[in-house]
Every structure is written in C-alpha cells, then in structure tokens.
Short mmCIF file of C-alpha atoms and ligand atoms in Angstrom, two decimals:
data_model
loop_
_atom_site.label_atom_id
_atom_site.label_comp_id
_atom_site.label_asym_id
_atom_site.label_seq_id
_atom_site.Cartn_x
_atom_site.Cartn_y
_atom_site.Cartn_z
CA MET A 81 72.30 -18.58 9.79
CA LYS A 82 68.76 -19.85 10.23
CA ILE A 83 68.01 -20.47 13.90
CA GLN A 84 66.07 -23.67 14.60
CA ASN A 85 64.72 -22.73 18.04
CA ASP A 86 63.91 -19.05 17.58
CA LEU A 87 61.32 -18.88 20.38
CA LEU A 88 63.28 -16.12 22.17
CA LEU A 89 63.43 -13.96 19.05
CA ARG A 90 59.76 -14.48 18.22
CA THR A 91 58.83 -13.53 21.78
CA ILE A 92 60.92 -10.36 21.65
CA ARG A 93 59.28 -9.44 18.33
CA GLY A 94 55.92 -9.65 20.10
CA GLU A 95 54.67 -12.64 18.13
CA LYS A 96 52.20 -15.10 19.61
CA VAL A 97 54.20 -18.06 20.90
CA GLU A 98 53.32 -21.55 22.20
CA ARG A 99 55.20 -21.11 25.50
CA PRO A 100 57.63 -18.60 27.00
CA PRO A 101 61.33 -19.09 26.25
CA VAL A 102 63.65 -19.85 29.20
CA TRP A 103 67.31 -19.18 29.91
CA LEU A 104 69.18 -18.36 33.13
CA MET A 105 71.54 -15.55 33.98
CA ARG A 106 74.94 -17.13 34.82
CA GLN A 107 73.87 -20.42 33.23
CA ALA A 108 77.39 -20.78 31.81
CA GLY A 109 79.31 -21.36 34.99
CA ARG A 110 79.80 -23.17 38.22
CA ILE A 111 76.44 -24.94 38.49
CA LEU A 112 77.67 -27.33 35.81
CA PRO A 113 80.22 -30.06 36.60
CA GLN A 114 81.36 -29.80 32.96
CA TYR A 115 82.19 -26.13 33.56
CA ARG A 116 84.10 -26.91 36.75
CA ALA A 117 86.15 -29.52 34.88
CA VAL A 118 87.18 -27.06 32.16
CA ARG A 119 87.85 -24.35 34.76
CA ALA A 120 90.01 -26.76 36.84
CA SER A 121 92.21 -27.44 33.83
CA LEU A 122 93.23 -23.77 33.77
CA SER A 123 94.95 -21.62 36.33
CA SER A 124 92.58 -18.65 36.22
CA PHE A 125 89.12 -17.45 35.26
CA LYS A 126 90.63 -14.89 32.91
CA GLU A 127 92.50 -17.60 31.04
CA LEU A 128 89.12 -19.18 30.25
CA VAL A 129 87.57 -15.86 29.24
CA ALA A 130 90.48 -15.22 26.87
CA ASN A 131 90.43 -18.69 25.24
CA PRO A 132 87.90 -18.59 22.35
CA GLU A 133 87.58 -22.39 21.93
CA LEU A 134 87.06 -23.08 25.64
CA ALA A 135 84.81 -20.04 26.11
CA ALA A 136 82.66 -21.40 23.27
CA GLU A 137 82.64 -24.84 24.87
CA VAL A 138 81.37 -23.58 28.23
CA THR A 139 78.84 -21.29 26.51
CA ILE A 140 77.30 -24.33 24.83
CA GLN A 141 77.35 -26.62 27.90
CA PRO A 142 74.01 -25.33 29.30
CA ILE A 143 72.34 -25.82 25.90
CA ASP A 144 73.36 -29.49 25.94
CA GLU A 145 72.83 -30.11 29.65
CA LEU A 146 69.80 -27.96 30.50
CA GLY A 147 68.12 -27.49 27.12
CA VAL A 148 67.64 -23.73 27.61
CA ASP A 149 66.30 -21.64 24.72
CA ALA A 150 69.29 -19.30 24.40
CA ALA A 151 73.05 -19.27 24.86
CA ILE A 152 74.84 -16.36 26.58
CA ILE A 153 78.47 -15.93 25.69
CA PHE A 154 80.86 -16.88 28.46
CA SER A 155 82.80 -13.76 29.36
CA ASP A 156 82.60 -11.04 32.02
CA ILE A 157 81.49 -7.44 32.25
CA LEU A 158 84.96 -6.53 33.53
CA VAL A 159 86.65 -7.02 30.16
CA ILE A 160 85.63 -3.42 29.33
CA PRO A 161 87.48 -1.72 32.22
CA GLU A 162 90.44 -3.93 31.34
CA ALA A 163 90.34 -2.92 27.66
CA MET A 164 90.16 0.72 28.79
CA GLY A 165 93.38 0.26 30.74
CA LEU A 166 92.41 -0.99 34.19
CA ASP A 167 93.57 -4.53 34.72
CA TYR A 168 91.58 -6.81 37.07
CA GLU A 169 92.10 -10.15 38.76
CA LEU A 170 89.48 -12.56 39.96
CA VAL A 171 90.51 -13.63 43.43
CA GLU A 172 89.10 -16.92 44.70
CA LYS A 173 86.42 -16.37 47.39
CA LYS A 174 86.81 -12.60 47.12
CA GLY A 175 85.74 -11.71 43.59
CA PRO A 176 87.15 -9.06 41.25
CA VAL A 177 90.07 -6.93 42.38
CA PHE A 178 91.52 -3.95 40.46
CA PRO A 179 95.13 -3.22 41.59
CA LYS A 180 94.79 0.31 40.20
CA VAL A 181 91.61 2.41 40.51
CA ILE A 182 90.37 5.75 39.19
CA GLN A 183 91.02 8.59 41.63
CA ARG A 184 91.57 11.78 39.66
CA LYS A 185 91.16 13.46 36.29
CA GLU A 186 94.54 12.23 35.00
CA ASP A 187 93.44 8.63 35.56
CA ILE A 188 90.35 9.21 33.41
CA ASP A 189 92.29 11.08 30.71
CA VAL A 190 94.57 8.14 30.01
CA LEU A 191 91.75 5.60 29.65
CA VAL A 192 91.32 4.14 26.17
CA THR A 193 87.79 4.28 24.71
CA GLY A 194 85.65 3.68 21.60
CA GLU A 195 87.05 1.41 18.94
CA ASP A 196 90.55 1.58 20.42
CA ALA A 197 89.19 -0.16 23.54
CA ALA A 198 86.87 -2.51 21.65
CA SER A 199 89.69 -3.60 19.32
CA ARG A 200 91.58 -5.00 22.34
CA LEU A 201 88.81 -7.56 22.85
CA GLY A 202 89.42 -9.65 19.75
CA TYR A 203 89.30 -12.84 21.87
CA VAL A 204 85.62 -12.14 22.68
CA TYR A 205 84.65 -11.78 19.02
CA GLU A 206 86.59 -14.94 18.22
CA ALA A 207 84.75 -16.75 21.03
CA LEU A 208 81.46 -15.57 19.51
CA GLU A 209 82.45 -16.84 16.06
CA CYS A 210 83.51 -20.19 17.52
CA THR A 211 80.26 -20.45 19.48
CA ILE A 212 78.10 -19.63 16.47
CA LYS A 213 79.88 -22.25 14.41
CA GLU A 214 79.45 -24.94 17.09
CA LEU A 215 75.90 -23.98 18.01
CA ASN A 216 75.06 -24.50 14.37
CA GLY A 217 71.80 -22.52 14.64
CA ARG A 218 70.33 -24.48 17.54
CA VAL A 219 69.39 -21.40 19.64
CA PRO A 220 70.04 -17.65 19.53
CA LEU A 221 73.22 -16.24 21.09
CA ILE A 222 73.07 -13.39 23.61
CA GLY A 223 75.95 -10.92 23.92
CA PHE A 224 76.25 -8.58 26.90
CA SER A 225 77.95 -5.66 28.53
CA GLY A 226 77.94 -4.05 31.94
CA ALA A 227 76.09 -0.74 32.17
CA PRO A 228 78.18 2.43 32.53
CA TRP A 229 77.29 3.01 36.23
CA THR A 230 78.06 -0.60 37.24
CA LEU A 231 81.41 -0.53 35.42
CA LEU A 232 82.28 2.88 36.93
CA ALA A 233 81.45 1.43 40.34
CA TYR A 234 84.14 -1.27 39.93
CA MET A 235 86.63 1.16 38.38
CA LEU A 236 86.39 3.51 41.39
CA GLU A 237 85.89 0.98 44.18
CA GLY A 238 88.50 -1.51 42.98
CA SER A 239 86.50 -4.55 44.14
CA GLY A 240 83.03 -5.71 44.97
CA SER A 241 81.37 -3.94 47.91
CA LYS A 242 78.08 -3.98 49.80
CA THR A 243 77.68 -0.23 49.51
CA PHE A 244 80.06 0.90 46.74
CA SER A 245 80.41 3.97 48.95
CA LYS A 246 83.70 5.06 47.35
CA ALA A 247 82.05 5.06 43.95
CA LYS A 248 78.92 6.82 45.22
CA LYS A 249 81.03 9.38 47.08
CA PHE A 250 82.72 10.24 43.78
CA LEU A 251 79.31 10.97 42.20
CA TYR A 252 78.62 13.53 44.93
CA GLN A 253 82.12 15.02 45.18
CA GLU A 254 83.24 14.94 41.56
CA PRO A 255 80.12 14.96 39.37
CA ILE A 256 81.91 16.49 36.37
CA LEU A 257 84.64 13.87 36.44
CA ALA A 258 82.05 11.16 36.97
CA HIS A 259 80.27 12.27 33.79
CA GLN A 260 83.57 12.33 31.89
CA LEU A 261 84.28 8.79 32.99
CA LEU A 262 80.72 7.61 32.24
CA GLU A 263 81.01 9.10 28.75
CA LYS A 264 84.25 7.24 28.09
CA ILE A 265 82.80 3.97 29.35
CA THR A 266 79.69 4.49 27.24
CA HIS A 267 81.73 4.98 24.06
CA ALA A 268 83.71 1.85 24.78
CA ILE A 269 80.50 -0.13 25.37
CA ILE A 270 78.91 1.06 22.12
CA SER A 271 81.95 0.06 20.06
CA TYR A 272 82.17 -3.25 21.92
CA LEU A 273 78.49 -4.15 21.43
CA THR A 274 78.69 -3.09 17.79
CA ALA A 275 81.62 -5.47 17.30
CA LYS A 276 79.75 -8.27 19.06
CA ILE A 277 76.77 -7.74 16.76
CA LYS A 278 79.12 -7.83 13.74
CA ALA A 279 80.45 -11.13 15.10
CA GLY A 280 76.89 -12.48 15.06
CA VAL A 281 75.04 -12.14 18.41
CA ASP A 282 71.26 -12.12 18.07
CA VAL A 283 70.36 -10.14 21.22
CA VAL A 284 72.34 -8.02 23.69
CA GLN A 285 71.76 -7.53 27.40
CA ILE A 286 73.02 -4.65 29.53
CA PHE A 287 73.70 -5.64 33.15
CA ASP A 288 73.32 -2.74 35.59
CA SER A 289 73.93 -4.93 38.61
CA TRP A 290 74.42 -2.07 41.08
CA ALA A 291 71.57 0.16 39.87
CA GLY A 292 69.71 -0.48 43.13
CA LEU A 293 72.40 1.30 45.15
CA LEU A 294 71.55 4.65 43.60
CA SER A 295 68.79 7.03 44.64
CA PRO A 296 66.18 7.77 41.98
CA ASP A 297 67.81 11.18 41.37
CA GLN A 298 71.28 9.68 41.06
CA TYR A 299 69.98 6.99 38.73
CA ARG A 300 68.37 9.64 36.52
CA THR A 301 71.58 11.68 36.49
CA PHE A 302 74.34 9.09 36.33
CA ALA A 303 72.83 5.88 34.97
CA LEU A 304 69.77 6.39 32.79
CA PRO A 305 71.12 8.93 30.24
CA TYR A 306 74.02 6.64 29.36
CA ILE A 307 71.80 3.57 29.02
CA LYS A 308 69.60 5.64 26.70
CA THR A 309 72.61 6.63 24.60
CA ILE A 310 73.69 3.00 24.24
CA CYS A 311 70.18 1.85 23.27
CA GLN A 312 69.91 4.64 20.70
CA ALA A 313 73.24 3.74 19.18
CA ILE A 314 72.45 0.04 18.83
CA ASP A 315 69.57 -0.73 16.50
CA GLU A 316 70.69 -3.88 14.70
CA VAL A 317 69.52 -6.36 17.33
CA PRO A 318 67.05 -6.27 20.27
CA ILE A 319 68.39 -5.03 23.61
CA THR A 320 67.49 -6.09 27.14
CA VAL A 321 68.15 -3.73 30.05
CA PHE A 322 68.53 -5.35 33.47
CA SER A 323 68.82 -2.69 36.15
CA LYS A 324 68.94 -4.78 39.30
CA GLY A 325 67.14 -3.34 42.29
CA ALA A 326 65.99 -0.25 40.42
CA TRP A 327 62.23 -0.78 40.70
CA PHE A 328 62.00 2.91 41.58
CA ILE A 329 62.82 4.04 38.04
CA LEU A 330 60.89 1.37 36.15
CA GLU A 331 58.58 3.99 34.71
CA ASP A 332 61.56 5.91 33.28
CA LEU A 333 62.74 2.80 31.47
CA LYS A 334 59.70 3.11 29.23
CA GLU A 335 61.53 5.91 27.43
CA VAL A 336 64.59 3.79 26.74
CA SER A 337 64.63 2.34 23.24
CA CYS A 338 65.18 -1.22 24.39
CA HIS A 339 62.87 -4.15 23.70
CA THR A 340 63.07 -6.09 26.95
CA ILE A 341 63.33 -5.17 30.63
CA GLY A 342 64.87 -7.65 33.06
CA LEU A 343 63.32 -7.73 36.52
CA ASP A 344 64.64 -8.96 39.85
CA TRP A 345 62.39 -10.62 42.42
CA THR A 346 61.70 -7.40 44.35
CA THR A 347 59.45 -6.13 41.55
CA SER A 348 55.98 -7.57 41.18
CA VAL A 349 54.57 -8.35 37.76
CA GLU A 350 51.60 -6.10 38.46
CA TYR A 351 53.82 -3.15 39.28
CA ALA A 352 56.03 -3.73 36.23
CA ARG A 353 53.02 -3.84 33.88
CA GLU A 354 51.57 -0.76 35.57
CA CYS A 355 54.80 1.13 34.86
CA LEU A 356 55.54 -0.25 31.41
CA GLY A 357 52.20 -1.41 30.04
CA ASP A 358 52.90 -3.62 27.06
CA THR A 359 55.61 -1.34 25.67
CA LYS A 360 58.31 -3.82 26.74
CA ILE A 361 58.78 -7.56 26.85
CA LEU A 362 59.51 -8.56 30.46
CA GLN A 363 62.19 -11.01 31.59
CA GLY A 364 62.74 -12.56 35.02
CA ASN A 365 62.14 -12.71 37.90
CA LEU A 366 62.34 -15.89 40.02
CA ASP A 367 64.33 -15.53 43.22
CA PRO A 368 67.40 -17.75 42.51
CA CYS A 369 66.92 -19.21 46.03
CA GLN A 370 63.63 -20.78 44.89
CA LEU A 371 65.73 -23.33 43.01
CA TYR A 372 66.80 -24.88 46.33
CA ALA A 373 63.16 -25.72 47.10
CA PRO A 374 61.52 -29.15 46.59
CA HIS A 375 60.77 -29.80 42.92
CA ASP A 376 57.00 -29.61 43.20
CA ARG A 377 57.40 -26.17 44.78
CA ILE A 378 59.75 -25.05 41.98
CA LYS A 379 57.30 -26.24 39.35
CA LYS A 380 54.39 -24.46 41.01
CA GLU A 381 56.37 -21.21 41.25
CA ALA A 382 57.35 -21.47 37.58
CA GLU A 383 53.74 -21.90 36.58
CA ASN A 384 52.50 -19.07 38.82
CA MET A 385 55.11 -16.80 37.34
CA ILE A 386 54.25 -17.65 33.72
CA ARG A 387 50.53 -17.08 34.31
CA ALA A 388 51.11 -13.82 36.19
CA PHE A 389 53.34 -12.35 33.49
CA GLY A 390 51.08 -13.35 30.61
CA ALA A 391 52.18 -12.84 27.00
CA GLY A 392 55.39 -11.01 26.06
CA TYR A 393 57.48 -12.75 28.66
CA ILE A 394 60.87 -14.50 28.89
CA VAL A 395 61.37 -16.83 31.85
CA ASN A 396 64.55 -16.20 33.82
CA LEU A 397 65.77 -15.65 37.36
CA GLY A 398 65.84 -12.30 39.13
CA HIS A 399 69.66 -12.51 39.24
CA GLY A 400 72.35 -15.03 38.34
CA VAL A 401 71.97 -18.65 39.43
CA TYR A 402 74.00 -19.29 42.62
CA PRO A 403 76.98 -21.68 42.21
CA ASP A 404 75.76 -24.27 44.73
CA THR A 405 72.23 -24.57 43.31
CA PRO A 406 71.31 -28.26 42.91
CA LEU A 407 71.45 -29.12 39.23
CA ASP A 408 68.31 -31.26 39.47
CA GLY A 409 66.38 -28.23 40.79
CA VAL A 410 67.55 -26.17 37.81
CA LYS A 411 66.52 -28.96 35.44
CA ALA A 412 63.11 -29.36 37.10
CA PHE A 413 62.56 -25.64 36.56
CA VAL A 414 63.67 -25.52 32.92
CA ASN A 415 61.81 -28.71 31.98
CA HIS A 416 58.61 -27.55 33.59
CA VAL A 417 58.70 -24.25 31.72
CA LYS A 418 59.32 -26.16 28.48
CA SER A 419 56.29 -28.38 29.06
CA PHE A 420 54.00 -25.37 29.58
CA ARG A 421 51.56 -24.33 26.83
CA TYR A 422 49.65 -21.05 26.75
O1 LIG B 706 75.48 -15.46 32.34
C1 LIG B 706 76.36 -16.22 31.91
O2 LIG B 706 76.30 -17.44 32.03
C2 LIG B 706 77.51 -15.65 31.10
C3 LIG B 706 78.69 -15.40 31.86
C4 LIG B 706 78.80 -14.24 32.81
C5 LIG B 706 79.80 -14.21 33.82
N1 LIG B 706 79.77 -12.98 34.42
C6 LIG B 706 80.70 -15.30 34.13
C7 LIG B 706 81.38 -15.34 35.43
C8 LIG B 706 78.12 -13.00 32.88
C9 LIG B 706 76.94 -12.53 32.06
C10 LIG B 706 78.75 -12.23 33.88
C11 LIG B 706 78.35 -10.84 34.20
C12 LIG B 706 78.87 -10.22 35.42
N2 LIG B 706 80.13 -10.28 35.95
C13 LIG B 706 78.11 -9.31 36.20
C14 LIG B 706 76.70 -8.88 35.91
C15 LIG B 706 75.70 -9.89 36.35
C16 LIG B 706 75.52 -10.00 37.82
O3 LIG B 706 75.78 -11.09 38.34
O4 LIG B 706 75.11 -9.02 38.46
C17 LIG B 706 78.93 -8.88 37.27
C18 LIG B 706 78.55 -7.92 38.38
C19 LIG B 706 80.22 -9.48 37.08
C20 LIG B 706 81.44 -9.29 37.91
C21 LIG B 706 81.90 -10.56 38.47
N3 LIG B 706 82.47 -11.62 37.75
C22 LIG B 706 81.88 -10.95 39.84
C23 LIG B 706 81.31 -10.10 40.97
C24 LIG B 706 82.45 -12.23 39.91
C25 LIG B 706 82.77 -13.03 41.16
C26 LIG B 706 81.59 -13.50 41.87
C27 LIG B 706 80.89 -14.62 41.13
O5 LIG B 706 79.72 -14.42 40.78
O6 LIG B 706 81.50 -15.64 40.90
C28 LIG B 706 82.76 -12.63 38.60
C29 LIG B 706 83.33 -13.92 38.19
C30 LIG B 706 82.55 -14.77 37.24
N4 LIG B 706 81.96 -14.32 36.09
C31 LIG B 706 82.36 -16.18 37.32
C32 LIG B 706 81.63 -16.54 36.19
C33 LIG B 706 81.23 -17.93 35.78
C34 LIG B 706 82.93 -17.08 38.39
C35 LIG B 706 84.36 -17.37 38.08
C36 LIG B 706 84.82 -18.79 38.38
O7 LIG B 706 84.62 -19.65 37.55
O8 LIG B 706 85.43 -18.95 39.42
#
C-alpha cells in the first residue's frame, strides 16, 4: 500500500527531508483518554493485547489525536515469553508478574521457540492486518520486539526490578544455560519479527530496556551477539535498536546491521555522532520529564534537539512517555516539531 506520509521511511533511507519525523515511545497508551476508555471496558491489559480490533483502535488513536508520523502496534514485549511457555500477568500498580520463572536447565529445555512460538501469536498478526486496513496508508506502521537480554531478565526475575540481580546472577553462575536461553529467545524473536513483516509492518524496533544494567563486558557477551543475529536475519525492513542506558557500547552498535539507533537522554548527540558517525540514523532522546515543563520550554528543547542532531534524525523521547504527562504538553511538542523546517 502506498504510504501518504512516508517522512519516517525517507529519513531512514537517508534522503533529504523537509523536517524530522516525530513519534513517541508508548504513544499508544495511558496518556490518551480514548485509550483509558477502551482499557476500562475490559478487565485486563492482556485482553486488549489479544483483541485485534481493539488493539488496532488504540494503535491508531495517537495518529488521530496527536498527528504523529508513525504508528506503533499496541502490544507488549512480554508476548514472546508467554508464547515460549511462560505465562505473565500485568498487576495494577506493580507491573508484569510471571508466576513461573526459569531456574534450571529443564525449564529452558521445555520452552517453545522459532516458528512454534511465533505461530502462537496469531492475534498480533491479525491486529497488524486490522491496523493496516484502518490506517489506510496514512503513516508507516512500526512493529517491535524485546531484545533477548531484556526478555531473559523478565523470564528469570519474574517481575520488574531495580537491579534485576537474579537475572544478572544467572549470567555469572550459569553462563552456558544463559546462552542456551538467549539462543532460544533469539530464534523466537526472529520468527516473530518475520511474521510481523509478512503481516505488513514497515519498520521494526528492538527494545533492550535493561541494557544499561549490564557491564560493557556482559553486554558484549550476553546482549550484543544476539542483537547482531536478529539484525542479520531480518533484511526486509529497516530495524531500530534501542539499548536503553547502554551509552558505553554505542561504538559497538556501529557493527550491528541496523539502520537506526535509539538514544536515551543520558547520551549526548555529540557523543553519539562521535561513536557512530553518519553510519546510523539517530532517534530520541528527549527526557520524558521535559514534557511536564511549560510549553515555551518544551518548544525550545525540541528545537535545540533538532538542530543538535542535524540530518538523519527521528524525533522521539529517550524512553516511553509517562502515563500522567499532560496531553497539551505532548501536543505542544509534536506540533512544534511538525512546524519546523530544515
Ligand atoms: O509504544 C507503544 O505505544 C506501543 C505499546 C507498547 C507497550 N509496551 C504497551 C503497554 C510497547 C512498545 C511496550 C514495550 C514494553 N513493555 C517494554 C519496552 C519499552 C520500555 O518501556 O522500556 C517493556 C519493558 C515492557 C514491559 C511492561 N509492559 C511493563 C514494565 C509494563 C508495566 C509498566 C507500564 O509501563 O505501564 C507493561 C504494561 C504496558 N505495556 C502498558 C502499556 C500501554 C500499561 C498497561 C495498562 O494499560 O495498564
């Protein structure tokens, strides 16, 4: 399908564009009253994730309400552990909880992977098809997956954590098992992303949300090789790698065959360009808390950011938008970016 607003795709291809594209991580979610209304009509988050029509509806809400330049499919990174055999629940005010976690080799051996895992996620591909139909070519659609290390972290820890010390302990105590698990997760991710691309996504993003908890050595041993494998296996659409907090391995990401690198607010533009040159398009990196500031401040920050990054840049936050962010602040940000001209 011909995409009417293809600014994101032109930017990723390295073409000269009139302004940078803008979208927000976690744009499909609780900042929007429309989202909260749909969510309130259901008893759980997972019910929404598994309902293709409603997932498509909340995916499109930020396109209508905020006018962003891309849609990101409403889902969660935790559908992969679930498809592999580890069920999760999203507990109000607590976050994800896995009743059963990985502790020993036998737990890893029974996990489902590859196409067998990906084929359990038919509701995601249906949601993508529904979204594409309803978007009707307005903007590109982004598909995503968690990165192997971040998914392993949840599968070992069983919930969110400040330190993920159980998961990190496993890397030190059981490195062979950790690699076996990472390999299984990686195969599931590749089959899953391949199916998403077949369903029609235009770009995929890999979220390594807990990358910053690893040391550079651990990242190079347990995270980077698997991200490389995924990027090598996927060549049909451009890939964005967002390794949150991992400024210390930015230079290594140059060797990953992805097109775009997502940055959080702890990395300066200058440092990112020094590490990556113009080998990658950059995406990010406004501190989500900036969106609570007065509007003139938000606009100024947006402009500073666009000028500092220069060409080959996608405007976004340095992490997901926080649920209580004032909607008018978000709109001031998006509208100001859209009024910018290089
Ligand atoms: O970006 C988007 O708009 C698409 C939707 C999306 C969600 N989760 C919806 C969601 C995406 C891309 C994710 C990815 C995700 N999920 C990540 C990686 C990005 C990041 O934030 O680092 C992670 C670590 C998760 C795991 C997860 N899911 C957590 C920790 C939580 C609870 C805390 C929270 O942020 O709410 C979720 C739940 C979740 N995923 C919600 C949404 C809209 C909130 C659920 C609700 O409506 O109550």
